[in-house]
Amino acid sequence: MTIAVTGSIATDHLMRFPGRFAEQLVADQLSHISLSFLVDDLVVRRGGVGGNIAYAMGVLGGAPVLVGAVGADFAEYRAWLEGNGVDCSPVHVSQTAHTARFVCTTDEAMAQIASFYPGAMSEARDISLAGVTGAHGVDLILIGANDPEAMARHTDECRQLGVPFAADPSQQLARLSGEEAARLIDGAAYLFTNEYEWGLLQQKTGLTEEQIRAVVGLRVTTLGGNGVEIVERDGRRTHVGVVPERAKVDPTGVGDAFRAGFLLGHRAGLTLERAAQLGSLVAVLVLETTGTQEWTFDRPDAVKRLTVAYGQAAADEIAAILP
């Protein structure tokens, strides 16, 4: 089993605001909004949707293949990923642009305000997946948030090559037209969104839940603290709750972590419920850490937390596929 992860590869600049954004907004002045927030700290971390998901899969022993575009400043980041089990050989290195930048401020309520500079990511549209699938024996490709043209190209290539794909448009839904969004999900084996993105996807495409269900294999919708809902093509629903957190430190990358655990688990033969439970475990490890790739995996502690959250049988089944 080899999963290729396509998506943004970026450097995260993460800041914390010791207050609530909502308290700084004046309802009748939003059209003239001009705000500056004095933050308490700044950390610079490795990130990007593609990098985050690939890192998590690598830590869990999945040996993923990362596909994306970066700048010449990627060398240290590449060494980090490869040291954690990620194959970076298909990554394209730009000769003119820097690696993408994600700048995010989080308040004490875990609300976020962020900006993303694409940089070299725009060159991801020039990457062909045909060589990647053949050279690496890929049997699933995740199409994560990336340059919009790259996302469209890679989705089309998956259909042409007959390789199953997971559609994960996430942050790019705000940028995509309804027609573009519909094109990205058509024929997907998995469709990932959070609760807000699920509503936005329906609004933009004009498609009903039933119409979307007819063109995707599984709809996986994360619900924040309420867990995750999985809906199969025949309408069967599975709900899985979260692993209780020990602390809420930073929500950045939590969704990426869930996707990594879920896909790795499901492709390894776990049931939908068990795969979602593994995804929820990885998600909480990221929630409890500043930075999307600063968490580590401790097998005994992971089994203990799975047992507390879901019971011994669940922990035993999930542990059987873990390193």
mmCIF file of C-alpha atoms in Angstrom:
data_model
loop_
_atom_site.group_PDB
_atom_site.id
_atom_site.type_symbol
_atom_site.label_atom_id
_atom_site.label_comp_id
_atom_site.label_asym_id
_atom_site.label_seq_id
_atom_site.Cartn_x
_atom_site.Cartn_y
_atom_site.Cartn_z
ATOM 1 C CA MET A 1 0.000 0.000 0.000
ATOM 2 C CA THR A 2 1.452 3.344 -1.097
ATOM 3 C CA ILE A 3 -0.356 6.656 -0.699
ATOM 4 C CA ALA A 4 0.758 9.718 -2.642
ATOM 5 C CA VAL A 5 -0.035 13.038 -0.983
ATOM 6 C CA THR A 6 -0.362 16.097 -3.191
ATOM 7 C CA GLY A 7 -0.812 19.500 -1.603
ATOM 8 C CA SER A 8 0.859 22.625 -0.329
ATOM 9 C CA ILE A 9 4.302 22.490 1.251
ATOM 10 C CA ALA A 10 4.890 25.581 3.346
ATOM 11 C CA THR A 11 6.564 27.253 6.275
ATOM 12 C CA ASP A 12 4.130 28.182 9.069
ATOM 13 C CA HIS A 13 4.554 31.432 11.015
ATOM 14 C CA LEU A 14 2.312 30.940 14.056
ATOM 15 C CA MET A 15 1.348 33.651 16.553
ATOM 16 C CA ARG A 16 -0.904 33.802 19.601
ATOM 17 C CA PHE A 17 -3.253 36.668 20.552
ATOM 18 C CA PRO A 18 -4.129 36.836 24.304
ATOM 19 C CA GLY A 19 -7.750 37.788 23.748
ATOM 20 C CA ARG A 20 -10.711 37.065 21.489
ATOM 21 C CA PHE A 21 -11.009 38.313 17.920
ATOM 22 C CA ALA A 22 -14.784 38.427 18.266
ATOM 23 C CA GLU A 23 -14.517 41.106 20.955
ATOM 24 C CA GLN A 24 -12.585 43.386 18.596
ATOM 25 C CA LEU A 25 -15.207 43.393 15.847
ATOM 26 C CA VAL A 26 -17.797 46.173 15.580
ATOM 27 C CA ALA A 27 -20.821 44.811 13.740
ATOM 28 C CA ASP A 28 -21.804 48.002 11.895
ATOM 29 C CA GLN A 29 -18.192 48.855 10.957
ATOM 30 C CA LEU A 30 -17.116 45.631 9.271
ATOM 31 C CA SER A 31 -17.005 47.300 5.853
ATOM 32 C CA HIS A 32 -14.267 49.593 7.241
ATOM 33 C CA ILE A 33 -12.397 47.015 9.251
ATOM 34 C CA SER A 34 -8.773 47.867 10.042
ATOM 35 C CA LEU A 35 -7.254 45.897 12.913
ATOM 36 C CA SER A 36 -3.806 45.100 14.227
ATOM 37 C CA PHE A 37 -3.213 42.554 16.970
ATOM 38 C CA LEU A 38 -0.244 42.683 19.351
ATOM 39 C CA VAL A 39 0.687 39.031 19.787
ATOM 40 C CA ASP A 40 2.538 37.276 22.592
ATOM 41 C CA ASP A 41 4.835 35.037 20.610
ATOM 42 C CA LEU A 42 5.978 33.846 17.198
ATOM 43 C CA VAL A 43 7.142 30.374 16.193
ATOM 44 C CA VAL A 44 8.233 29.304 12.724
ATOM 45 C CA ARG A 45 7.379 25.711 11.837
ATOM 46 C CA ARG A 46 7.269 23.342 8.899
ATOM 47 C CA GLY A 47 3.795 22.974 7.454
ATOM 48 C CA GLY A 48 1.509 22.983 4.444
ATOM 49 C CA VAL A 49 -1.313 20.518 3.875
ATOM 50 C CA GLY A 50 0.819 18.115 1.853
ATOM 51 C CA GLY A 51 3.754 18.283 4.240
ATOM 52 C CA ASN A 52 1.582 17.839 7.333
ATOM 53 C CA ILE A 53 -0.318 14.817 6.044
ATOM 54 C CA ALA A 54 2.788 13.137 4.643
ATOM 55 C CA TYR A 55 4.688 13.713 7.895
ATOM 56 C CA ALA A 56 1.905 12.139 9.972
ATOM 57 C CA MET A 57 1.691 9.128 7.682
ATOM 58 C CA GLY A 58 5.457 8.723 7.821
ATOM 59 C CA VAL A 59 5.537 8.852 11.629
ATOM 60 C CA LEU A 60 2.838 6.149 11.665
ATOM 61 C CA GLY A 61 4.934 3.922 9.398
ATOM 62 C CA GLY A 62 3.024 4.551 6.191
ATOM 63 C CA ALA A 63 5.958 5.506 3.881
ATOM 64 C CA PRO A 64 3.961 8.072 1.845
ATOM 65 C CA VAL A 65 5.097 9.780 -1.344
ATOM 66 C CA LEU A 66 4.935 13.591 -1.250
ATOM 67 C CA VAL A 67 4.106 15.524 -4.425
ATOM 68 C CA GLY A 68 4.313 19.321 -4.496
ATOM 69 C CA ALA A 69 6.411 22.347 -5.439
ATOM 70 C CA VAL A 70 8.935 24.158 -3.238
ATOM 71 C CA GLY A 71 11.730 26.703 -3.400
ATOM 72 C CA ALA A 72 15.482 26.241 -3.095
ATOM 73 C CA ASP A 73 15.058 26.863 0.645
ATOM 74 C CA PHE A 74 13.469 23.407 1.049
ATOM 75 C CA ALA A 75 16.666 21.449 1.804
ATOM 76 C CA GLU A 76 16.328 21.374 5.600
ATOM 77 C CA TYR A 77 12.608 20.639 5.409
ATOM 78 C CA ARG A 78 13.290 17.797 2.930
ATOM 79 C CA ALA A 79 15.816 16.216 5.294
ATOM 80 C CA TRP A 80 13.271 16.434 8.127
ATOM 81 C CA LEU A 81 10.535 14.707 6.117
ATOM 82 C CA GLU A 82 12.807 12.025 4.731
ATOM 83 C CA GLY A 83 14.092 11.365 8.246
ATOM 84 C CA ASN A 84 10.464 10.665 9.224
ATOM 85 C CA GLY A 85 9.711 8.197 6.456
ATOM 86 C CA VAL A 86 8.455 10.458 3.654
ATOM 87 C CA ASP A 87 9.596 9.918 0.053
ATOM 88 C CA CYS A 88 10.220 13.419 -1.344
ATOM 89 C CA SER A 89 11.702 12.380 -4.687
ATOM 90 C CA PRO A 90 8.746 13.702 -6.763
ATOM 91 C CA VAL A 91 8.875 17.170 -5.139
ATOM 92 C CA HIS A 92 9.539 19.897 -7.719
ATOM 93 C CA VAL A 93 12.086 22.594 -6.778
ATOM 94 C CA SER A 94 11.450 26.067 -8.270
ATOM 95 C CA GLN A 95 14.368 28.034 -9.640
ATOM 96 C CA THR A 96 12.702 31.396 -9.014
ATOM 97 C CA ALA A 97 10.285 31.311 -6.051
ATOM 98 C CA HIS A 98 10.459 30.638 -2.325
ATOM 99 C CA THR A 99 8.575 27.870 -0.560
ATOM 100 C CA ALA A 100 5.029 28.928 0.345
ATOM 101 C CA ARG A 101 4.331 30.791 3.607
ATOM 102 C CA PHE A 102 1.375 30.396 5.991
ATOM 103 C CA VAL A 103 0.960 33.219 8.541
ATOM 104 C CA CYS A 104 -1.627 32.524 11.258
ATOM 105 C CA THR A 105 -2.733 34.159 14.515
ATOM 106 C CA THR A 106 -4.790 32.144 17.011
ATOM 107 C CA ASP A 107 -6.803 33.703 19.840
ATOM 108 C CA GLU A 108 -7.643 32.249 23.249
ATOM 109 C CA ALA A 109 -10.909 30.812 21.878
ATOM 110 C CA MET A 110 -8.937 28.897 19.197
ATOM 111 C CA ALA A 111 -10.335 31.196 16.469
ATOM 112 C CA GLN A 112 -7.821 31.978 13.738
ATOM 113 C CA ILE A 113 -6.984 34.712 11.219
ATOM 114 C CA ALA A 114 -4.532 33.621 8.556
ATOM 115 C CA SER A 115 -2.962 34.471 5.209
ATOM 116 C CA PHE A 116 -1.212 32.213 2.714
ATOM 117 C CA TYR A 117 1.461 33.200 0.182
ATOM 118 C CA PRO A 118 1.735 30.508 -2.525
ATOM 119 C CA GLY A 119 5.246 31.209 -3.848
ATOM 120 C CA ALA A 120 6.655 28.086 -5.483
ATOM 121 C CA MET A 121 3.377 26.247 -4.912
ATOM 122 C CA SER A 122 2.067 27.792 -8.140
ATOM 123 C CA GLU A 123 4.454 25.560 -10.074
ATOM 124 C CA ALA A 124 2.717 22.425 -8.791
ATOM 125 C CA ARG A 125 0.470 22.709 -11.841
ATOM 126 C CA ASP A 126 3.460 21.587 -13.942
ATOM 127 C CA ILE A 127 3.801 18.239 -12.116
ATOM 128 C CA SER A 128 2.428 15.131 -13.832
ATOM 129 C CA LEU A 129 1.251 12.234 -11.687
ATOM 130 C CA ALA A 130 1.722 9.608 -14.404
ATOM 131 C CA GLY A 131 5.400 9.082 -13.610
ATOM 132 C CA VAL A 132 4.765 9.146 -9.874
ATOM 133 C CA THR A 133 2.142 6.396 -9.896
ATOM 134 C CA GLY A 134 4.240 4.124 -12.089
ATOM 135 C CA ALA A 135 7.529 4.596 -10.270
ATOM 136 C CA HIS A 136 6.134 4.231 -6.757
ATOM 137 C CA GLY A 137 3.284 1.741 -7.132
ATOM 138 C CA VAL A 138 0.764 4.244 -5.794
ATOM 139 C CA ASP A 139 -2.724 2.886 -5.123
ATOM 140 C CA LEU A 140 -4.336 6.044 -3.679
ATOM 141 C CA ILE A 141 -3.685 9.736 -4.248
ATOM 142 C CA LEU A 142 -4.843 12.454 -1.889
ATOM 143 C CA ILE A 143 -5.589 15.729 -3.681
ATOM 144 C CA GLY A 144 -5.083 18.317 -0.948
ATOM 145 C CA ALA A 145 -5.273 22.111 -0.964
ATOM 146 C CA ASN A 146 -2.738 23.335 -3.482
ATOM 147 C CA ASP A 147 -2.451 25.569 -6.526
ATOM 148 C CA PRO A 148 -6.012 25.385 -7.966
ATOM 149 C CA GLU A 149 -4.781 24.454 -11.450
ATOM 150 C CA ALA A 150 -2.636 21.726 -9.950
ATOM 151 C CA MET A 151 -5.619 20.344 -8.042
ATOM 152 C CA ALA A 152 -7.693 20.223 -11.223
ATOM 153 C CA ARG A 153 -4.884 18.621 -13.237
ATOM 154 C CA HIS A 154 -4.127 15.996 -10.624
ATOM 155 C CA THR A 155 -7.798 15.093 -10.214
ATOM 156 C CA ASP A 156 -8.197 14.681 -13.970
ATOM 157 C CA GLU A 157 -5.042 12.549 -14.108
ATOM 158 C CA CYS A 158 -6.347 10.256 -11.369
ATOM 159 C CA ARG A 159 -9.480 9.622 -13.383
ATOM 160 C CA GLN A 160 -7.469 9.062 -16.577
ATOM 161 C CA LEU A 161 -5.012 6.713 -14.859
ATOM 162 C CA GLY A 162 -7.733 4.860 -12.996
ATOM 163 C CA VAL A 163 -6.112 5.531 -9.613
ATOM 164 C CA PRO A 164 -8.484 6.066 -6.656
ATOM 165 C CA PHE A 165 -8.255 9.532 -5.153
ATOM 166 C CA ALA A 166 -9.303 11.417 -2.040
ATOM 167 C CA ALA A 167 -10.688 14.921 -2.609
ATOM 168 C CA ASP A 168 -9.675 17.342 0.138
ATOM 169 C CA PRO A 169 -10.222 20.892 -1.207
ATOM 170 C CA SER A 170 -10.357 22.414 2.320
ATOM 171 C CA GLN A 171 -9.030 26.005 2.363
ATOM 172 C CA GLN A 172 -9.193 26.329 -1.410
ATOM 173 C CA LEU A 173 -12.985 26.069 -1.466
ATOM 174 C CA ALA A 174 -13.107 29.813 -0.826
ATOM 175 C CA ARG A 175 -11.116 30.346 -4.029
ATOM 176 C CA LEU A 176 -12.903 27.840 -6.267
ATOM 177 C CA SER A 177 -16.033 28.386 -8.318
ATOM 178 C CA GLY A 178 -18.921 25.975 -7.938
ATOM 179 C CA GLU A 179 -18.061 24.326 -11.240
ATOM 180 C CA GLU A 180 -14.418 23.905 -10.220
ATOM 181 C CA ALA A 181 -15.372 22.431 -6.861
ATOM 182 C CA ALA A 182 -17.786 19.970 -8.469
ATOM 183 C CA ARG A 183 -15.042 18.884 -10.857
ATOM 184 C CA LEU A 184 -12.676 18.133 -7.975
ATOM 185 C CA ILE A 185 -15.033 15.811 -6.113
ATOM 186 C CA ASP A 186 -16.540 13.892 -9.037
ATOM 187 C CA GLY A 187 -15.520 10.247 -8.722
ATOM 188 C CA ALA A 188 -13.571 10.640 -5.479
ATOM 189 C CA ALA A 189 -13.168 7.533 -3.332
ATOM 190 C CA TYR A 190 -13.114 9.839 -0.281
ATOM 191 C CA LEU A 191 -14.369 13.390 0.201
ATOM 192 C CA PHE A 192 -12.909 15.239 3.192
ATOM 193 C CA THR A 193 -14.253 18.520 4.582
ATOM 194 C CA ASN A 194 -14.878 20.090 7.940
ATOM 195 C CA GLU A 195 -18.435 21.045 8.919
ATOM 196 C CA TYR A 196 -18.233 24.582 7.533
ATOM 197 C CA GLU A 197 -16.598 23.466 4.290
ATOM 198 C CA TRP A 198 -19.308 20.856 3.807
ATOM 199 C CA GLY A 199 -21.958 23.585 3.868
ATOM 200 C CA LEU A 200 -19.859 25.834 1.621
ATOM 201 C CA LEU A 201 -19.343 23.019 -0.880
ATOM 202 C CA GLN A 202 -23.088 22.459 -1.177
ATOM 203 C CA GLN A 203 -23.738 26.197 -1.472
ATOM 204 C CA LYS A 204 -21.119 26.743 -4.174
ATOM 205 C CA THR A 205 -21.932 23.702 -6.297
ATOM 206 C CA GLY A 206 -25.700 23.844 -5.837
ATOM 207 C CA LEU A 207 -25.604 20.088 -5.227
ATOM 208 C CA THR A 208 -27.670 18.397 -2.544
ATOM 209 C CA GLU A 209 -26.260 15.926 -0.051
ATOM 210 C CA GLU A 210 -27.819 13.084 -2.054
ATOM 211 C CA GLN A 211 -26.309 14.324 -5.331
ATOM 212 C CA ILE A 212 -22.847 14.564 -3.808
ATOM 213 C CA ARG A 213 -23.216 11.155 -2.218
ATOM 214 C CA ALA A 214 -23.912 9.719 -5.675
ATOM 215 C CA VAL A 215 -20.512 10.810 -7.025
ATOM 216 C CA VAL A 216 -18.197 10.017 -4.082
ATOM 217 C CA GLY A 217 -17.438 6.770 -2.296
ATOM 218 C CA LEU A 218 -17.275 8.119 1.264
ATOM 219 C CA ARG A 219 -18.014 11.546 2.720
ATOM 220 C CA VAL A 220 -15.892 12.242 5.783
ATOM 221 C CA THR A 221 -16.880 15.432 7.629
ATOM 222 C CA THR A 222 -14.958 16.489 10.721
ATOM 223 C CA LEU A 223 -17.044 18.225 13.394
ATOM 224 C CA GLY A 224 -14.412 19.752 15.668
ATOM 225 C CA GLY A 225 -15.036 18.811 19.277
ATOM 226 C CA ASN A 226 -18.055 16.758 18.212
ATOM 227 C CA GLY A 227 -15.953 14.199 16.363
ATOM 228 C CA VAL A 228 -16.471 13.085 12.778
ATOM 229 C CA GLU A 229 -19.338 11.878 10.598
ATOM 230 C CA ILE A 230 -18.742 9.333 7.839
ATOM 231 C CA VAL A 231 -21.451 8.781 5.230
ATOM 232 C CA GLU A 232 -21.304 5.921 2.743
ATOM 233 C CA ARG A 233 -22.802 6.011 -0.744
ATOM 234 C CA ASP A 234 -25.848 4.039 0.402
ATOM 235 C CA GLY A 235 -26.498 6.589 3.153
ATOM 236 C CA ARG A 236 -25.188 4.591 6.121
ATOM 237 C CA ARG A 237 -23.708 6.890 8.730
ATOM 238 C CA THR A 238 -20.951 6.356 11.263
ATOM 239 C CA HIS A 239 -20.200 8.861 14.018
ATOM 240 C CA VAL A 240 -16.981 8.743 16.022
ATOM 241 C CA GLY A 241 -16.213 10.964 18.999
ATOM 242 C CA VAL A 242 -12.883 12.609 19.764
ATOM 243 C CA VAL A 243 -10.031 11.402 21.931
ATOM 244 C CA PRO A 244 -10.165 13.660 25.040
ATOM 245 C CA GLU A 245 -7.457 16.281 24.921
ATOM 246 C CA ARG A 246 -4.972 16.929 27.691
ATOM 247 C CA ALA A 247 -4.627 20.545 26.576
ATOM 248 C CA LYS A 248 -5.773 22.780 23.731
ATOM 249 C CA VAL A 249 -2.587 24.358 22.468
ATOM 250 C CA ASP A 250 -3.008 25.063 18.738
ATOM 251 C CA PRO A 251 -5.646 23.772 16.278
ATOM 252 C CA THR A 252 -3.480 24.370 13.187
ATOM 253 C CA GLY A 253 -3.079 21.116 11.249
ATOM 254 C CA VAL A 254 -5.546 19.084 13.306
ATOM 255 C CA GLY A 255 -7.636 18.290 10.220
ATOM 256 C CA ASP A 256 -4.532 17.241 8.283
ATOM 257 C CA ALA A 257 -3.587 14.880 11.101
ATOM 258 C CA PHE A 258 -7.036 13.291 11.117
ATOM 259 C CA ARG A 259 -6.887 12.674 7.372
ATOM 260 C CA ALA A 260 -3.488 11.023 7.665
ATOM 261 C CA GLY A 261 -4.572 8.631 10.398
ATOM 262 C CA PHE A 262 -7.924 7.851 8.810
ATOM 263 C CA LEU A 263 -6.573 7.099 5.339
ATOM 264 C CA LEU A 264 -3.630 5.099 6.603
ATOM 265 C CA GLY A 265 -5.900 3.068 8.852
ATOM 266 C CA HIS A 266 -8.630 2.462 6.307
ATOM 267 C CA ARG A 267 -6.232 1.506 3.517
ATOM 268 C CA ALA A 268 -4.532 -0.880 5.954
ATOM 269 C CA GLY A 269 -7.831 -2.708 6.486
ATOM 270 C CA LEU A 270 -9.373 -1.039 9.524
ATOM 271 C CA THR A 271 -13.124 -0.502 9.543
ATOM 272 C CA LEU A 272 -14.414 3.030 9.026
ATOM 273 C CA GLU A 273 -15.010 3.364 12.766
ATOM 274 C CA ARG A 274 -11.539 2.180 13.717
ATOM 275 C CA ALA A 275 -9.876 4.291 11.020
ATOM 276 C CA ALA A 276 -11.698 7.368 12.309
ATOM 277 C CA GLN A 277 -10.609 6.547 15.847
ATOM 278 C CA LEU A 278 -6.982 6.401 14.709
ATOM 279 C CA GLY A 279 -7.469 9.699 12.886
ATOM 280 C CA SER A 280 -8.901 11.235 16.035
ATOM 281 C CA LEU A 281 -5.893 10.104 18.057
ATOM 282 C CA VAL A 282 -3.427 11.714 15.639
ATOM 283 C CA ALA A 283 -5.567 14.859 15.553
ATOM 284 C CA VAL A 284 -5.440 15.303 19.332
ATOM 285 C CA LEU A 285 -1.654 14.856 19.341
ATOM 286 C CA VAL A 286 -1.415 17.846 16.995
ATOM 287 C CA LEU A 287 -3.960 19.866 19.006
ATOM 288 C CA GLU A 288 -1.773 19.460 22.071
ATOM 289 C CA THR A 289 1.352 20.756 20.310
ATOM 290 C CA THR A 290 2.481 24.107 18.903
ATOM 291 C CA GLY A 291 3.328 23.433 15.268
ATOM 292 C CA THR A 292 1.858 20.862 12.915
ATOM 293 C CA GLN A 293 4.880 18.563 12.801
ATOM 294 C CA GLU A 294 6.300 18.881 16.314
ATOM 295 C CA TRP A 295 4.342 16.002 17.818
ATOM 296 C CA THR A 296 5.797 12.553 18.370
ATOM 297 C CA PHE A 297 4.242 9.097 18.518
ATOM 298 C CA ASP A 298 4.539 7.043 21.702
ATOM 299 C CA ARG A 299 2.981 3.632 21.107
ATOM 300 C CA PRO A 300 2.229 2.647 24.745
ATOM 301 C CA ASP A 301 0.665 6.027 25.446
ATOM 302 C CA ALA A 302 -1.306 5.888 22.189
ATOM 303 C CA VAL A 303 -2.753 2.494 23.076
ATOM 304 C CA LYS A 304 -3.653 3.765 26.539
ATOM 305 C CA ARG A 305 -5.460 6.799 25.147
ATOM 306 C CA LEU A 306 -7.320 4.710 22.559
ATOM 307 C CA THR A 307 -8.414 2.327 25.313
ATOM 308 C CA VAL A 308 -9.725 5.163 27.476
ATOM 309 C CA ALA A 309 -11.557 6.792 24.565
ATOM 310 C CA TYR A 310 -12.917 3.771 22.682
ATOM 311 C CA GLY A 311 -12.328 0.598 24.707
ATOM 312 C CA GLN A 312 -9.825 -2.237 24.747
ATOM 313 C CA ALA A 313 -11.094 -3.975 21.600
ATOM 314 C CA ALA A 314 -10.705 -0.796 19.550
ATOM 315 C CA ALA A 315 -7.227 -0.151 20.927
ATOM 316 C CA ASP A 316 -6.103 -3.707 20.116
ATOM 317 C CA GLU A 317 -7.375 -3.590 16.531
ATOM 318 C CA ILE A 318 -5.811 -0.208 15.821
ATOM 319 C CA ALA A 319 -2.515 -1.112 17.525
ATOM 320 C CA ALA A 320 -2.149 -4.084 15.188
ATOM 321 C CA ILE A 321 -1.335 -1.757 12.271
ATOM 322 C CA LEU A 322 0.831 0.722 14.171
ATOM 323 C CA PRO A 323 4.644 0.690 14.316
#
